[in-house]
XYZ file of C-alpha atoms in Angstrom:
426
model
C -95.377 -70.722 -120.844
C -92.674 -68.109 -120.239
C -89.003 -69.162 -120.067
C -87.806 -69.409 -116.457
C -85.310 -66.549 -116.924
C -87.931 -63.965 -117.903
C -89.522 -63.276 -114.513
C -86.228 -62.850 -112.580
C -84.865 -60.632 -115.360
C -87.943 -58.394 -115.376
C -87.890 -58.201 -111.587
C -84.224 -57.195 -111.706
C -84.987 -54.444 -114.218
C -87.966 -53.185 -112.213
C -86.158 -53.137 -108.877
C -83.025 -51.535 -110.345
C -85.174 -48.827 -111.944
C -87.008 -48.102 -108.689
C -83.766 -47.910 -106.724
C -82.248 -45.586 -109.342
C -85.284 -43.302 -109.209
C -85.282 -43.363 -105.417
C -81.600 -42.441 -105.243
C -82.054 -39.613 -107.764
C -84.943 -38.173 -105.714
C -82.837 -38.464 -102.570
C -79.950 -36.558 -104.155
C -82.311 -33.878 -105.512
C -83.879 -33.483 -102.067
C -80.415 -33.082 -100.541
C -79.397 -30.560 -103.234
C -76.673 -32.826 -104.610
C -76.388 -32.977 -108.395
C -72.762 -33.976 -109.054
C -73.326 -37.585 -107.947
C -72.658 -41.148 -108.977
C -74.659 -42.293 -112.021
C -78.211 -41.808 -113.210
C -81.265 -44.052 -113.242
C -79.897 -45.746 -116.363
C -76.607 -46.434 -114.573
C -78.392 -48.413 -111.895
C -80.452 -50.305 -114.467
C -77.225 -51.324 -116.204
C -75.622 -52.299 -112.887
C -78.603 -54.527 -112.096
C -78.499 -56.065 -115.594
C -74.751 -56.610 -115.283
C -75.132 -58.568 -112.063
C -77.936 -60.694 -113.570
C -76.149 -61.474 -116.860
C -72.766 -62.200 -115.268
C -74.387 -64.549 -112.759
C -76.090 -66.432 -115.618
C -72.801 -67.254 -117.409
C -72.789 -71.055 -117.805
C -70.440 -72.947 -115.462
C -68.804 -69.728 -114.257
C -71.847 -67.916 -112.849
C -71.014 -67.471 -109.119
C -67.271 -67.006 -109.780
C -67.916 -64.553 -112.614
C -70.371 -62.666 -110.391
C -67.741 -62.260 -107.665
C -65.155 -61.123 -110.223
C -67.654 -58.608 -111.604
C -68.294 -57.329 -108.097
C -64.552 -56.867 -107.592
C -64.262 -54.909 -110.854
C -67.295 -52.774 -110.013
C -65.867 -52.236 -106.535
C -62.609 -50.997 -108.030
C -64.442 -48.429 -110.142
C -66.466 -47.352 -107.090
C -63.260 -46.934 -105.074
C -61.882 -44.593 -107.744
C -65.173 -42.661 -107.763
C -65.252 -42.432 -103.967
C -61.645 -41.269 -103.721
C -62.294 -38.530 -106.289
C -65.520 -37.588 -104.474
C -63.760 -37.161 -101.141
C -60.753 -35.350 -102.648
C -62.614 -32.856 -104.834
C -65.871 -32.364 -102.957
C -64.983 -33.273 -99.391
C -68.052 -35.502 -99.175
C -67.369 -38.856 -97.454
C -70.929 -40.197 -97.820
C -71.163 -43.831 -98.984
C -74.853 -43.933 -99.925
C -74.321 -44.100 -103.707
C -71.521 -46.673 -103.444
C -73.453 -48.993 -101.125
C -76.651 -48.802 -103.154
C -74.694 -49.530 -106.337
C -73.324 -52.719 -104.761
C -76.794 -53.707 -103.562
C -78.214 -53.092 -107.034
C -75.521 -55.319 -108.548
C -76.652 -58.116 -106.171
C -80.320 -57.943 -107.151
C -79.988 -60.398 -110.062
C -78.926 -63.454 -108.012
C -81.496 -62.579 -105.366
C -84.227 -62.469 -108.042
C -83.099 -65.862 -109.336
C -82.816 -67.766 -106.060
C -85.015 -66.055 -103.487
C -88.843 -65.781 -103.323
C -90.316 -62.731 -105.011
C -91.560 -61.348 -101.700
C -87.981 -61.274 -100.397
C -86.804 -59.209 -103.372
C -89.741 -56.826 -102.904
C -88.956 -56.542 -99.182
C -85.305 -55.801 -99.986
C -86.208 -53.048 -102.443
C -88.786 -51.487 -100.127
C -86.308 -51.550 -97.235
C -83.616 -49.844 -99.335
C -86.000 -47.075 -100.400
C -87.465 -46.596 -96.910
C -84.057 -46.319 -95.268
C -82.827 -44.040 -98.071
C -85.694 -41.580 -97.604
C -85.896 -41.784 -93.792
C -82.719 -39.871 -93.012
C -84.446 -37.299 -90.812
C -86.597 -39.800 -88.930
C -83.699 -42.187 -88.347
C -81.553 -39.314 -87.061
C -84.267 -38.173 -84.662
C -84.784 -41.763 -83.492
C -81.081 -42.357 -82.809
C -80.722 -38.951 -81.120
C -83.514 -39.857 -78.708
C -82.232 -43.373 -78.100
C -80.489 -43.655 -74.763
C -77.378 -45.769 -74.289
C -79.092 -47.800 -71.589
C -81.863 -48.770 -74.003
C -79.334 -50.106 -76.518
C -77.513 -52.112 -73.844
C -80.817 -53.541 -72.615
C -81.836 -54.581 -76.124
C -78.427 -56.200 -76.723
C -78.653 -58.140 -73.468
C -82.102 -59.396 -74.343
C -81.001 -60.431 -77.841
C -78.073 -62.327 -76.336
C -80.312 -64.089 -73.842
C -82.818 -64.928 -76.568
C -80.298 -66.147 -79.116
C -77.826 -67.866 -76.785
C -79.641 -69.009 -73.661
C -83.029 -69.973 -75.122
C -81.625 -72.805 -77.293
C -79.729 -74.135 -74.256
C -82.753 -74.268 -71.953
C -84.042 -77.864 -71.749
C -87.258 -78.563 -73.617
C -88.146 -81.407 -71.241
C -88.826 -81.544 -67.521
C -85.760 -82.422 -65.372
C -85.815 -85.983 -64.044
C -83.905 -85.532 -60.779
C -83.046 -82.961 -58.149
C -85.064 -80.058 -56.768
C -85.825 -78.818 -60.271
C -87.547 -82.117 -61.040
C -89.742 -81.748 -57.930
C -90.672 -78.189 -58.894
C -91.498 -78.960 -62.516
C -93.642 -81.953 -61.612
C -96.064 -79.377 -60.205
C -95.768 -76.986 -63.118
C -97.622 -77.829 -66.329
C -94.869 -76.178 -68.402
C -91.273 -76.959 -69.303
C -88.344 -74.575 -68.684
C -88.162 -73.692 -72.382
C -91.900 -72.968 -72.546
C -91.530 -70.480 -69.694
C -88.733 -68.585 -71.401
C -90.388 -68.771 -74.811
C -93.477 -67.150 -73.292
C -91.293 -64.351 -71.928
C -89.494 -63.835 -75.249
C -92.613 -63.674 -77.410
C -94.645 -61.513 -75.036
C -91.948 -58.979 -74.271
C -90.996 -58.714 -77.955
C -94.569 -57.697 -78.834
C -94.700 -55.252 -75.932
C -91.346 -53.816 -77.000
C -92.755 -52.967 -80.430
C -95.416 -50.862 -78.734
C -92.831 -49.386 -76.378
C -90.610 -48.248 -79.259
C -93.549 -46.720 -81.135
C -94.724 -44.977 -77.993
C -91.373 -43.739 -76.728
C -89.212 -43.047 -79.757
C -91.004 -43.061 -83.090
C -94.029 -41.049 -81.926
C -92.870 -39.267 -78.754
C -95.107 -36.239 -79.355
C -98.511 -37.452 -80.350
C -102.113 -36.529 -79.953
C -104.527 -38.285 -77.683
C -106.013 -40.526 -80.367
C -102.629 -41.817 -81.492
C -101.740 -42.424 -77.859
C -104.764 -44.680 -77.541
C -104.032 -46.576 -80.749
C -100.360 -47.231 -79.994
C -100.928 -47.704 -76.275
C -103.158 -50.709 -76.926
C -100.189 -52.548 -78.383
C -98.260 -52.016 -75.162
C -101.066 -52.188 -72.585
C -104.647 -51.081 -73.157
C -105.327 -51.164 -69.395
C -102.442 -48.780 -68.655
C -103.564 -46.544 -71.522
C -107.063 -46.378 -70.062
C -105.748 -45.469 -66.607
C -103.348 -42.765 -67.865
C -105.846 -41.107 -70.200
C -108.606 -41.218 -67.586
C -106.448 -39.625 -64.902
C -105.126 -36.967 -67.267
C -108.581 -35.740 -68.261
C -110.338 -36.197 -64.936
C -110.675 -32.443 -64.499
C -110.973 -31.615 -68.200
C -114.623 -32.201 -69.136
C -114.096 -30.360 -72.419
C -111.923 -33.242 -73.625
C -114.351 -35.975 -72.607
C -115.236 -37.088 -76.140
C -111.607 -37.045 -77.277
C -110.545 -39.023 -74.201
C -113.300 -41.596 -74.652
C -112.419 -42.063 -78.318
C -108.717 -42.543 -77.478
C -109.503 -45.142 -74.805
C -111.826 -46.974 -77.172
C -109.205 -47.000 -79.930
C -106.801 -48.885 -77.662
C -109.127 -51.895 -77.934
C -108.549 -52.775 -81.633
C -104.773 -52.768 -81.099
C -105.278 -54.877 -77.969
C -107.070 -57.428 -80.149
C -104.175 -57.260 -82.619
C -101.687 -57.898 -79.829
C -103.646 -60.902 -78.567
C -104.010 -62.240 -82.103
C -100.225 -62.091 -82.615
C -99.715 -63.956 -79.335
C -102.153 -66.678 -80.332
C -100.575 -66.951 -83.790
C -97.146 -67.476 -82.184
C -98.312 -70.513 -80.192
C -101.494 -71.722 -81.922
C -101.719 -70.614 -85.576
C -104.950 -72.519 -86.235
C -106.540 -70.835 -83.229
C -105.473 -67.417 -84.493
C -107.352 -68.059 -87.725
C -110.532 -68.817 -85.780
C -110.155 -65.669 -83.689
C -109.477 -63.405 -86.661
C -113.139 -63.015 -87.661
C -114.563 -62.127 -84.204
C -111.607 -59.899 -83.323
C -111.785 -58.110 -86.669
C -115.539 -57.587 -86.331
C -115.188 -56.269 -82.769
C -112.312 -53.988 -83.804
C -114.326 -52.469 -86.641
C -117.368 -51.907 -84.438
C -115.368 -50.335 -81.601
C -113.383 -48.136 -84.014
C -116.566 -46.988 -85.741
C -118.148 -46.151 -82.383
C -114.971 -44.279 -81.342
C -115.142 -42.245 -84.555
C -118.772 -41.396 -83.824
C -117.898 -40.450 -80.244
C -115.201 -38.120 -81.443
C -117.675 -36.485 -83.778
C -115.780 -36.789 -87.075
C -112.630 -34.887 -88.071
C -111.193 -32.470 -85.539
C -111.459 -28.767 -86.372
C -108.293 -27.479 -88.020
C -107.912 -24.543 -85.639
C -107.993 -26.679 -82.494
C -104.597 -28.218 -81.697
C -104.733 -31.777 -80.476
C -103.490 -32.341 -76.957
C -100.265 -34.272 -76.523
C -100.174 -37.129 -74.072
C -97.115 -38.903 -72.721
C -97.226 -42.387 -71.279
C -94.414 -43.242 -68.897
C -93.629 -46.882 -69.640
C -91.023 -49.283 -68.451
C -88.875 -50.968 -71.068
C -90.328 -54.513 -71.314
C -86.898 -55.878 -72.323
C -85.373 -55.047 -68.956
C -84.335 -58.236 -67.223
C -86.339 -57.383 -64.100
C -89.475 -56.863 -66.176
C -88.880 -60.130 -68.031
C -88.349 -62.068 -64.797
C -91.483 -60.522 -63.295
C -93.509 -61.667 -66.285
C -91.971 -65.159 -65.999
C -93.027 -65.305 -62.340
C -96.559 -64.119 -63.173
C -96.737 -66.662 -66.001
C -95.705 -69.536 -63.710
C -98.120 -68.531 -60.936
C -101.059 -68.120 -63.317
C -100.243 -71.446 -64.984
C -100.241 -73.274 -61.648
C -103.511 -71.616 -60.599
C -105.085 -72.541 -63.938
C -103.928 -76.152 -63.548
C -105.567 -76.585 -60.139
C -108.714 -74.736 -61.200
C -109.067 -77.219 -64.058
C -108.442 -80.161 -61.730
C -111.081 -79.166 -59.183
C -113.623 -77.145 -61.178
C -113.188 -78.379 -64.767
C -114.547 -76.301 -67.635
C -116.734 -74.078 -65.433
C -113.689 -73.167 -63.370
C -111.774 -72.187 -66.503
C -114.605 -69.879 -67.567
C -114.775 -68.240 -64.157
C -110.997 -67.798 -64.009
C -111.045 -66.310 -67.514
C -113.552 -63.741 -66.313
C -111.662 -62.942 -63.105
C -108.270 -62.350 -64.750
C -109.831 -59.555 -66.782
C -109.415 -57.299 -63.747
C -105.655 -57.157 -64.386
C -103.177 -58.014 -67.136
C -104.692 -60.861 -69.143
C -101.523 -61.671 -71.130
C -99.929 -64.086 -68.580
C -103.195 -66.044 -68.437
C -103.567 -66.174 -72.219
C -99.988 -67.316 -72.708
C -100.375 -69.915 -69.943
C -103.337 -71.611 -71.605
C -101.580 -71.428 -74.976
C -98.238 -72.759 -73.730
C -99.141 -74.854 -70.696
C -99.691 -78.593 -70.903
C -103.113 -78.258 -69.318
C -104.974 -80.844 -71.362
C -107.584 -78.431 -72.694
C -108.875 -78.373 -76.246
C -108.510 -75.595 -78.773
C -112.181 -74.512 -78.416
C -111.697 -74.209 -74.645
C -108.582 -72.091 -75.144
C -110.284 -69.748 -77.611
C -113.368 -69.498 -75.409
C -111.192 -68.538 -72.424
C -109.377 -65.877 -74.482
C -112.646 -64.305 -75.642
C -114.055 -64.281 -72.108
C -110.831 -62.767 -70.713
C -110.759 -59.969 -73.310
C -114.456 -59.242 -72.700
C -113.915 -59.088 -68.955
C -110.910 -56.833 -69.436
C -113.031 -54.452 -71.517
C -115.586 -54.286 -68.702
C -112.860 -53.544 -66.169
C -111.468 -50.741 -68.347
C -114.929 -49.169 -68.286
C -114.838 -49.419 -64.475
C -111.380 -47.833 -64.388
C -112.653 -44.996 -66.573
C -115.417 -44.323 -64.009
C -113.053 -44.541 -61.045
C -110.244 -42.376 -62.414
C -111.799 -40.225 -65.148
C -114.680 -37.813 -65.557
C -118.201 -39.236 -65.731
C -119.035 -38.004 -69.213
C -116.028 -39.732 -70.796
C -116.570 -42.834 -68.670
C -120.184 -43.134 -69.822
C -119.105 -43.042 -73.457
C -116.353 -45.583 -72.784
C -118.727 -47.877 -70.881
C -121.167 -47.970 -73.794
C -118.439 -49.061 -76.220
C -116.592 -51.447 -73.915
C -119.821 -52.904 -72.579
C -121.131 -53.458 -76.092
C -117.918 -55.203 -77.134
C -118.056 -57.399 -74.023
C -121.681 -58.375 -74.618
C -120.958 -59.248 -78.237
C -117.988 -61.348 -77.112
C -120.106 -63.271 -74.612
C -122.796 -63.812 -77.252
C -120.205 -65.117 -79.705
C -118.878 -67.535 -77.077
C -122.400 -68.786 -76.388
C -123.171 -69.313 -80.065
C -119.815 -70.497 -81.455
C -118.807 -72.787 -78.610
């Protein structure tokens, strides 16, 4: 058996080496050669932090003293760098300090955390152009909106009561609702956070994208909206029918991913059961979309760019609207279950597919409706199948017939397979 110090030491050496190589490549790409240290310098810095931290009885104190000494040397280097070269960049200094800290991290934190730290350092280091473009496109209003939402999530959510009020008008209201105040806001937080990831990808990271990428990313935000936008855009462009159909179809696998993340947030065991059918359906739909597109696009044909105009899901108005939809759908689901039992839940699952299915899915995951896990998963599968059928209808109503026929074959097939799985598995 290896001594316990070996693995952290080797990890420190490996990560320090990778960071040193990454920084050297960054400097070479920027045309800077008179810079702080070499790859060996960063290996020694990493080793220094590890060894100093391992000093018996004095480890943490000695580590802090070593950091102060290293910081003093870096201050001298930085002052000389600014004076002689007029270059105020702090990249080398900051990465040197991070490299010095790798040893204690390797000793105390899980290995995945150290790997994530190293990967993050290298990604940020080599993403200068992309980060600059992202921040240049970012509007001030978007930043303020995100900050407000983070404040509401981090400050207000813990203060919202997790139990139903016992007196006053709020008590009378929540006796009707099968959810607590905190469950309502938690549903808003989780759902809008997932939608925001798609919004950022769509709006900022990939603002100019081809039709296929629009479909893939759009499914994370809203596959129904993606279907409507792509169908309307190509209504009078029959030459792009196959490309449009493939893009619409490719929004379905990311829709399944979005739903799976939602289920995992509230019912991890249920997410495991849905992984196999969702993965199988995603592979089949993606394979069919690839066939519809007809293989790789010719190199001399530029791919059309599509822009989806989306509303920031972190806006307070959007969050409150979702909360209202969530409450209404939860109440409707409660009374459907009271009067029509399991059959009513199946019918409601099918009917909600005509619109946004997320409020319904979150309501049956979060609401205290007294339904079992198999009933919840069955309702989710039926709702996603129904939504796929409705997207085929939307393609016929708003797009050209050739693209709609191709979409209907894929969406219809996925829906039929979903219904068959429900019949067999439940």
